[in-house]
């Protein structure tokens, strides 16, 4: 990973600040998608990273559905309004 990519700001500099750059040749023309979906590991390119994120999001969605179905079908003396406030539900939503 190059040293300049560590210092590249997410927001572009104003036009008057670009002309007075201390490092000529450094460009802030990278799209935000590239900055947000960039892997620090060389073997994982952008397409593979996007695929892995898709698989992980699909897995979490499936687990959420199965977990919600289980919690709603579980019969006990408590009301169903406890489900959003349980520790397991809150920690899963934070993930």
mmCIF file of N, CA and C in Angstrom:
data_model
loop_
_atom_site.group_PDB
_atom_site.id
_atom_site.type_symbol
_atom_site.label_atom_id
_atom_site.label_comp_id
_atom_site.label_asym_id
_atom_site.label_seq_id
_atom_site.Cartn_x
_atom_site.Cartn_y
_atom_site.Cartn_z
ATOM 1 N N UNK A 1 0.852 -1.156 0.000
ATOM 2 C CA UNK A 1 0.000 0.000 0.000
ATOM 3 C C UNK A 1 0.904 1.227 0.000
ATOM 4 N N UNK A 2 0.586 2.182 -0.833
ATOM 5 C CA UNK A 2 1.438 3.351 -0.954
ATOM 6 C C UNK A 2 1.211 4.305 0.206
ATOM 7 N N UNK A 3 2.191 5.115 0.444
ATOM 8 C CA UNK A 3 2.132 6.051 1.550
ATOM 9 C C UNK A 3 1.144 7.171 1.287
ATOM 10 N N UNK A 4 0.943 7.542 0.035
ATOM 11 C CA UNK A 4 0.034 8.644 -0.271
ATOM 12 C C UNK A 4 -1.423 8.254 -0.062
ATOM 13 N N UNK A 5 -1.775 6.987 -0.201
ATOM 14 C CA UNK A 5 -3.167 6.584 -0.010
ATOM 15 C C UNK A 5 -3.573 6.657 1.454
ATOM 16 N N UNK A 6 -2.608 6.589 2.378
ATOM 17 C CA UNK A 6 -2.935 6.717 3.793
ATOM 18 C C UNK A 6 -3.301 8.143 4.158
ATOM 19 N N UNK A 7 -2.793 9.100 3.402
ATOM 20 C CA UNK A 7 -3.019 10.506 3.733
ATOM 21 C C UNK A 7 -4.070 11.153 2.853
ATOM 22 N N UNK A 8 -4.675 10.433 1.942
ATOM 23 C CA UNK A 8 -5.645 11.020 1.036
ATOM 24 C C UNK A 8 -6.929 11.324 1.796
ATOM 25 N N UNK A 9 -7.378 12.585 1.815
ATOM 26 C CA UNK A 9 -8.600 12.933 2.540
ATOM 27 C C UNK A 9 -9.826 12.422 1.810
ATOM 28 N N UNK A 10 -10.909 12.198 2.554
ATOM 29 C CA UNK A 10 -12.147 11.738 1.946
ATOM 30 C C UNK A 10 -12.858 12.864 1.203
ATOM 31 N N UNK A 11 -12.749 14.075 1.703
ATOM 32 C CA UNK A 11 -13.396 15.200 1.047
ATOM 33 C C UNK A 11 -12.381 15.918 0.155
ATOM 34 N N UNK A 12 -12.799 16.332 -1.031
ATOM 35 C CA UNK A 12 -11.858 17.031 -1.902
ATOM 36 C C UNK A 12 -11.533 18.423 -1.355
ATOM 37 N N UNK A 13 -10.332 18.860 -1.655
ATOM 38 C CA UNK A 13 -9.923 20.198 -1.240
ATOM 39 C C UNK A 13 -10.540 21.231 -2.172
ATOM 40 N N UNK A 14 -10.733 22.448 -1.680
ATOM 41 C CA UNK A 14 -11.235 23.514 -2.553
ATOM 42 C C UNK A 14 -10.260 23.800 -3.691
ATOM 43 N N UNK A 15 -10.754 24.425 -4.750
ATOM 44 C CA UNK A 15 -9.939 24.671 -5.942
ATOM 45 C C UNK A 15 -8.742 25.554 -5.628
ATOM 46 N N UNK A 16 -8.906 26.560 -4.783
ATOM 47 C CA UNK A 16 -7.771 27.436 -4.481
ATOM 48 C C UNK A 16 -6.707 26.726 -3.651
ATOM 49 N N UNK A 17 -7.086 25.704 -2.883
ATOM 50 C CA UNK A 17 -6.106 24.950 -2.094
ATOM 51 C C UNK A 17 -5.351 23.936 -2.947
ATOM 52 N N UNK A 18 -5.957 23.485 -4.042
ATOM 53 C CA UNK A 18 -5.265 22.534 -4.917
ATOM 54 C C UNK A 18 -4.081 23.177 -5.612
ATOM 55 N N UNK A 19 -4.209 24.438 -5.966
ATOM 56 C CA UNK A 19 -3.125 25.135 -6.653
ATOM 57 C C UNK A 19 -1.941 25.379 -5.738
ATOM 58 N N UNK A 20 -2.172 25.429 -4.436
ATOM 59 C CA UNK A 20 -1.103 25.700 -3.485
ATOM 60 C C UNK A 20 -0.666 24.426 -2.767
ATOM 61 N N UNK A 21 -0.823 23.297 -3.391
ATOM 62 C CA UNK A 21 -0.497 22.020 -2.779
ATOM 63 C C UNK A 21 0.993 21.922 -2.495
ATOM 64 N N UNK A 22 1.321 21.384 -1.316
ATOM 65 C CA UNK A 22 2.729 21.215 -0.964
ATOM 66 C C UNK A 22 3.345 20.021 -1.680
ATOM 67 N N UNK A 23 2.527 19.118 -2.161
ATOM 68 C CA UNK A 23 3.016 17.945 -2.866
ATOM 69 C C UNK A 23 2.434 17.941 -4.276
ATOM 70 N N UNK A 24 3.158 18.455 -5.240
ATOM 71 C CA UNK A 24 2.620 18.453 -6.600
ATOM 72 C C UNK A 24 2.498 17.028 -7.127
ATOM 73 N N UNK A 25 1.452 16.787 -7.885
ATOM 74 C CA UNK A 25 1.246 15.464 -8.450
ATOM 75 C C UNK A 25 0.309 14.608 -7.627
ATOM 76 N N UNK A 26 0.029 15.018 -6.381
ATOM 77 C CA UNK A 26 -0.913 14.267 -5.558
ATOM 78 C C UNK A 26 -2.325 14.663 -5.966
ATOM 79 N N UNK A 27 -3.140 13.681 -6.285
ATOM 80 C CA UNK A 27 -4.468 13.958 -6.787
ATOM 81 C C UNK A 27 -5.526 13.422 -5.832
ATOM 82 N N UNK A 28 -6.621 14.160 -5.710
ATOM 83 C CA UNK A 28 -7.744 13.727 -4.887
ATOM 84 C C UNK A 28 -8.908 13.306 -5.762
ATOM 85 N N UNK A 29 -8.640 12.793 -6.918
ATOM 86 C CA UNK A 29 -9.695 12.483 -7.871
ATOM 87 C C UNK A 29 -10.228 11.062 -7.741
ATOM 88 N N UNK A 30 -9.947 10.363 -6.630
ATOM 89 C CA UNK A 30 -10.470 9.014 -6.441
ATOM 90 C C UNK A 30 -11.949 9.088 -6.096
ATOM 91 N N UNK A 31 -12.778 8.219 -6.681
ATOM 92 C CA UNK A 31 -14.203 8.227 -6.334
ATOM 93 C C UNK A 31 -14.410 7.721 -4.908
ATOM 94 N N UNK A 32 -15.479 8.168 -4.286
ATOM 95 C CA UNK A 32 -15.745 7.798 -2.897
ATOM 96 C C UNK A 32 -15.999 6.297 -2.765
ATOM 97 N N UNK A 33 -16.574 5.661 -3.795
ATOM 98 C CA UNK A 33 -16.819 4.222 -3.745
ATOM 99 C C UNK A 33 -15.495 3.464 -3.628
ATOM 100 N N UNK A 34 -14.478 3.920 -4.336
ATOM 101 C CA UNK A 34 -13.177 3.270 -4.263
ATOM 102 C C UNK A 34 -12.565 3.437 -2.882
ATOM 103 N N UNK A 35 -12.757 4.571 -2.276
ATOM 104 C CA UNK A 35 -12.202 4.797 -0.941
ATOM 105 C C UNK A 35 -12.926 3.978 0.110
ATOM 106 N N UNK A 36 -14.246 3.817 -0.034
ATOM 107 C CA UNK A 36 -15.022 3.079 0.959
ATOM 108 C C UNK A 36 -14.887 1.569 0.785
ATOM 109 N N UNK A 37 -14.631 1.102 -0.414
ATOM 110 C CA UNK A 37 -14.572 -0.339 -0.693
ATOM 111 C C UNK A 37 -13.167 -0.764 -1.082
ATOM 112 N N UNK A 38 -12.179 -0.248 -0.420
ATOM 113 C CA UNK A 38 -10.801 -0.600 -0.729
ATOM 114 C C UNK A 38 -10.281 -1.557 0.331
ATOM 115 N N UNK A 39 -9.715 -2.649 -0.108
ATOM 116 C CA UNK A 39 -9.163 -3.635 0.810
ATOM 117 C C UNK A 39 -7.688 -3.332 1.074
ATOM 118 N N UNK A 40 -7.248 -3.396 2.321
ATOM 119 C CA UNK A 40 -5.834 -3.173 2.612
ATOM 120 C C UNK A 40 -4.954 -4.370 2.256
ATOM 121 N N UNK A 41 -5.570 -5.517 1.973
ATOM 122 C CA UNK A 41 -4.805 -6.703 1.621
ATOM 123 C C UNK A 41 -4.711 -6.832 0.108
ATOM 124 N N UNK A 42 -3.541 -7.077 -0.396
ATOM 125 C CA UNK A 42 -3.313 -7.138 -1.840
ATOM 126 C C UNK A 42 -4.052 -8.283 -2.540
ATOM 127 N N UNK A 43 -4.157 -9.498 -1.942
ATOM 128 C CA UNK A 43 -4.838 -10.582 -2.671
ATOM 129 C C UNK A 43 -6.340 -10.348 -2.872
ATOM 130 N N UNK A 44 -6.937 -9.483 -2.056
ATOM 131 C CA UNK A 44 -8.378 -9.243 -2.165
ATOM 132 C C UNK A 44 -8.592 -7.980 -2.988
ATOM 133 N N UNK A 45 -9.057 -8.163 -4.227
ATOM 134 C CA UNK A 45 -9.321 -6.996 -5.057
ATOM 135 C C UNK A 45 -10.723 -6.459 -4.760
ATOM 136 N N UNK A 46 -11.122 -5.409 -5.459
ATOM 137 C CA UNK A 46 -12.374 -4.729 -5.171
ATOM 138 C C UNK A 46 -13.593 -5.615 -5.461
ATOM 139 N N UNK A 47 -13.546 -6.394 -6.533
ATOM 140 C CA UNK A 47 -14.680 -7.265 -6.869
ATOM 141 C C UNK A 47 -14.847 -8.385 -5.846
ATOM 142 N N UNK A 48 -13.737 -8.972 -5.407
ATOM 143 C CA UNK A 48 -13.807 -10.031 -4.399
ATOM 144 C C UNK A 48 -14.303 -9.468 -3.070
ATOM 145 N N UNK A 49 -13.853 -8.270 -2.702
ATOM 146 C CA UNK A 49 -14.310 -7.642 -1.469
ATOM 147 C C UNK A 49 -15.807 -7.373 -1.521
ATOM 148 N N UNK A 50 -16.303 -6.901 -2.643
ATOM 149 C CA UNK A 50 -17.731 -6.653 -2.801
ATOM 150 C C UNK A 50 -18.520 -7.966 -2.713
ATOM 151 N N UNK A 51 -17.996 -9.031 -3.306
ATOM 152 C CA UNK A 51 -18.652 -10.342 -3.240
ATOM 153 C C UNK A 51 -18.681 -10.857 -1.804
ATOM 154 N N UNK A 52 -17.580 -10.712 -1.069
ATOM 155 C CA UNK A 52 -17.538 -11.160 0.325
ATOM 156 C C UNK A 52 -18.509 -10.371 1.193
ATOM 157 N N UNK A 53 -18.620 -9.079 0.942
ATOM 158 C CA UNK A 53 -19.595 -8.271 1.687
ATOM 159 C C UNK A 53 -21.020 -8.690 1.362
ATOM 160 N N UNK A 54 -21.288 -9.031 0.102
ATOM 161 C CA UNK A 54 -22.610 -9.494 -0.297
ATOM 162 C C UNK A 54 -22.951 -10.812 0.401
ATOM 163 N N UNK A 55 -22.009 -11.743 0.450
ATOM 164 C CA UNK A 55 -22.221 -13.028 1.115
ATOM 165 C C UNK A 55 -22.468 -12.818 2.604
ATOM 166 N N UNK A 56 -21.685 -11.962 3.241
ATOM 167 C CA UNK A 56 -21.829 -11.693 4.672
ATOM 168 C C UNK A 56 -23.171 -11.024 4.970
ATOM 169 N N UNK A 57 -23.596 -10.077 4.141
ATOM 170 C CA UNK A 57 -24.886 -9.416 4.330
ATOM 171 C C UNK A 57 -26.033 -10.402 4.122
ATOM 172 N N UNK A 58 -25.910 -11.292 3.148
ATOM 173 C CA UNK A 58 -26.926 -12.318 2.936
ATOM 174 C C UNK A 58 -27.021 -13.280 4.108
ATOM 175 N N UNK A 59 -25.866 -13.651 4.639
ATOM 176 C CA UNK A 59 -25.848 -14.543 5.811
ATOM 177 C C UNK A 59 -26.525 -13.882 7.006
ATOM 178 N N UNK A 60 -26.185 -12.629 7.285
ATOM 179 C CA UNK A 60 -26.794 -11.928 8.413
ATOM 180 C C UNK A 60 -28.294 -11.750 8.219
ATOM 181 N N UNK A 61 -28.734 -11.515 6.994
ATOM 182 C CA UNK A 61 -30.170 -11.379 6.724
ATOM 183 C C UNK A 61 -30.900 -12.704 6.964
ATOM 184 N N UNK A 62 -30.312 -13.805 6.532
ATOM 185 C CA UNK A 62 -30.928 -15.114 6.744
ATOM 186 C C UNK A 62 -30.977 -15.465 8.225
ATOM 187 N N UNK A 63 -29.901 -15.196 8.932
ATOM 188 C CA UNK A 63 -29.870 -15.484 10.367
ATOM 189 C C UNK A 63 -30.878 -14.616 11.109
ATOM 190 N N UNK A 64 -31.031 -13.370 10.681
ATOM 191 C CA UNK A 64 -32.004 -12.480 11.310
ATOM 192 C C UNK A 64 -33.421 -13.029 11.133
ATOM 193 N N UNK A 65 -33.753 -13.494 9.935
ATOM 194 C CA UNK A 65 -35.080 -14.047 9.692
ATOM 195 C C UNK A 65 -35.352 -15.287 10.511
ATOM 196 N N UNK A 66 -34.402 -16.200 10.567
ATOM 197 C CA UNK A 66 -34.569 -17.435 11.336
ATOM 198 C C UNK A 66 -34.664 -17.129 12.827
ATOM 199 N N UNK A 67 -33.849 -16.215 13.304
ATOM 200 C CA UNK A 67 -33.863 -15.847 14.714
ATOM 201 C C UNK A 67 -35.181 -15.177 15.096
ATOM 202 N N UNK A 68 -35.669 -14.299 14.245
ATOM 203 C CA UNK A 68 -36.931 -13.626 14.526
ATOM 204 C C UNK A 68 -38.088 -14.627 14.528
ATOM 205 N N UNK A 69 -38.094 -15.558 13.591
ATOM 206 C CA UNK A 69 -39.138 -16.591 13.539
ATOM 207 C C UNK A 69 -39.105 -17.442 14.807
ATOM 208 N N UNK A 70 -37.918 -17.814 15.252
ATOM 209 C CA UNK A 70 -37.786 -18.615 16.469
ATOM 210 C C UNK A 70 -38.302 -17.852 17.682
ATOM 211 N N UNK A 71 -37.924 -16.578 17.800
ATOM 212 C CA UNK A 71 -38.325 -15.801 18.967
ATOM 213 C C UNK A 71 -39.826 -15.533 18.986
ATOM 214 N N UNK A 72 -40.419 -15.367 17.815
ATOM 215 C CA UNK A 72 -41.861 -15.110 17.778
ATOM 216 C C UNK A 72 -42.682 -16.375 18.032
ATOM 217 N N UNK A 73 -42.168 -17.535 17.658
ATOM 218 C CA UNK A 73 -42.897 -18.779 17.868
ATOM 219 C C UNK A 73 -42.683 -19.374 19.253
ATOM 220 N N UNK A 74 -41.685 -18.889 19.965
ATOM 221 C CA UNK A 74 -41.397 -19.395 21.296
ATOM 222 C C UNK A 74 -42.484 -18.913 22.261
ATOM 223 N N UNK A 75 -43.232 -19.845 22.834
ATOM 224 C CA UNK A 75 -44.326 -19.505 23.740
ATOM 225 C C UNK A 75 -43.812 -19.422 25.174
ATOM 226 N N UNK A 76 -44.020 -18.288 25.808
ATOM 227 C CA UNK A 76 -43.722 -18.134 27.221
ATOM 228 C C UNK A 76 -44.651 -17.071 27.797
ATOM 229 N N UNK A 77 -44.482 -16.754 29.077
ATOM 230 C CA UNK A 77 -45.407 -15.858 29.747
ATOM 231 C C UNK A 77 -45.142 -14.379 29.483
ATOM 232 N N UNK A 78 -44.046 -14.057 28.813
ATOM 233 C CA UNK A 78 -43.697 -12.654 28.564
ATOM 234 C C UNK A 78 -44.364 -12.144 27.292
ATOM 235 N N UNK A 79 -44.468 -10.832 27.198
ATOM 236 C CA UNK A 79 -45.024 -10.209 26.002
ATOM 237 C C UNK A 79 -43.993 -10.197 24.882
ATOM 238 N N UNK A 80 -44.466 -10.028 23.660
ATOM 239 C CA UNK A 80 -43.539 -10.010 22.513
ATOM 240 C C UNK A 80 -42.759 -8.707 22.424
ATOM 241 N N UNK A 81 -43.157 -7.695 23.169
ATOM 242 C CA UNK A 81 -42.446 -6.424 23.152
ATOM 243 C C UNK A 81 -41.079 -6.514 23.826
ATOM 244 N N UNK A 82 -40.800 -7.617 24.487
ATOM 245 C CA UNK A 82 -39.483 -7.779 25.108
ATOM 246 C C UNK A 82 -38.419 -8.085 24.065
ATOM 247 N N UNK A 83 -38.806 -8.608 22.902
ATOM 248 C CA UNK A 83 -37.845 -9.050 21.887
ATOM 249 C C UNK A 83 -36.920 -7.917 21.424
ATOM 250 N N UNK A 84 -37.423 -6.701 21.100
ATOM 251 C CA UNK A 84 -36.483 -5.659 20.668
ATOM 252 C C UNK A 84 -35.522 -5.200 21.764
ATOM 253 N N UNK A 85 -35.847 -5.492 23.032
ATOM 254 C CA UNK A 85 -35.017 -5.009 24.135
ATOM 255 C C UNK A 85 -34.120 -6.082 24.732
ATOM 256 N N UNK A 86 -34.153 -7.281 24.198
ATOM 257 C CA UNK A 86 -33.262 -8.328 24.690
ATOM 258 C C UNK A 86 -31.831 -8.045 24.260
ATOM 259 N N UNK A 87 -30.892 -8.498 25.062
ATOM 260 C CA UNK A 87 -29.476 -8.258 24.757
ATOM 261 C C UNK A 87 -29.078 -8.899 23.435
ATOM 262 N N UNK A 88 -29.572 -10.100 23.152
ATOM 263 C CA UNK A 88 -29.191 -10.786 21.926
ATOM 264 C C UNK A 88 -29.701 -10.039 20.696
ATOM 265 N N UNK A 89 -30.894 -9.462 20.766
ATOM 266 C CA UNK A 89 -31.434 -8.725 19.638
ATOM 267 C C UNK A 89 -30.669 -7.429 19.410
ATOM 268 N N UNK A 90 -30.370 -6.710 20.490
ATOM 269 C CA UNK A 90 -29.632 -5.452 20.366
ATOM 270 C C UNK A 90 -28.231 -5.690 19.844
ATOM 271 N N UNK A 91 -27.541 -6.709 20.342
ATOM 272 C CA UNK A 91 -26.175 -6.973 19.866
ATOM 273 C C UNK A 91 -26.165 -7.429 18.399
ATOM 274 N N UNK A 92 -27.186 -8.188 17.986
ATOM 275 C CA UNK A 92 -27.255 -8.596 16.575
ATOM 276 C C UNK A 92 -27.493 -7.390 15.676
ATOM 277 N N UNK A 93 -28.355 -6.475 16.086
ATOM 278 C CA UNK A 93 -28.614 -5.279 15.276
ATOM 279 C C UNK A 93 -27.390 -4.378 15.203
ATOM 280 N N UNK A 94 -26.590 -4.340 16.234
ATOM 281 C CA UNK A 94 -25.368 -3.537 16.212
ATOM 282 C C UNK A 94 -24.329 -4.133 15.262
ATOM 283 N N UNK A 95 -24.377 -5.440 15.064
ATOM 284 C CA UNK A 95 -23.438 -6.058 14.119
ATOM 285 C C UNK A 95 -23.787 -5.626 12.729
#
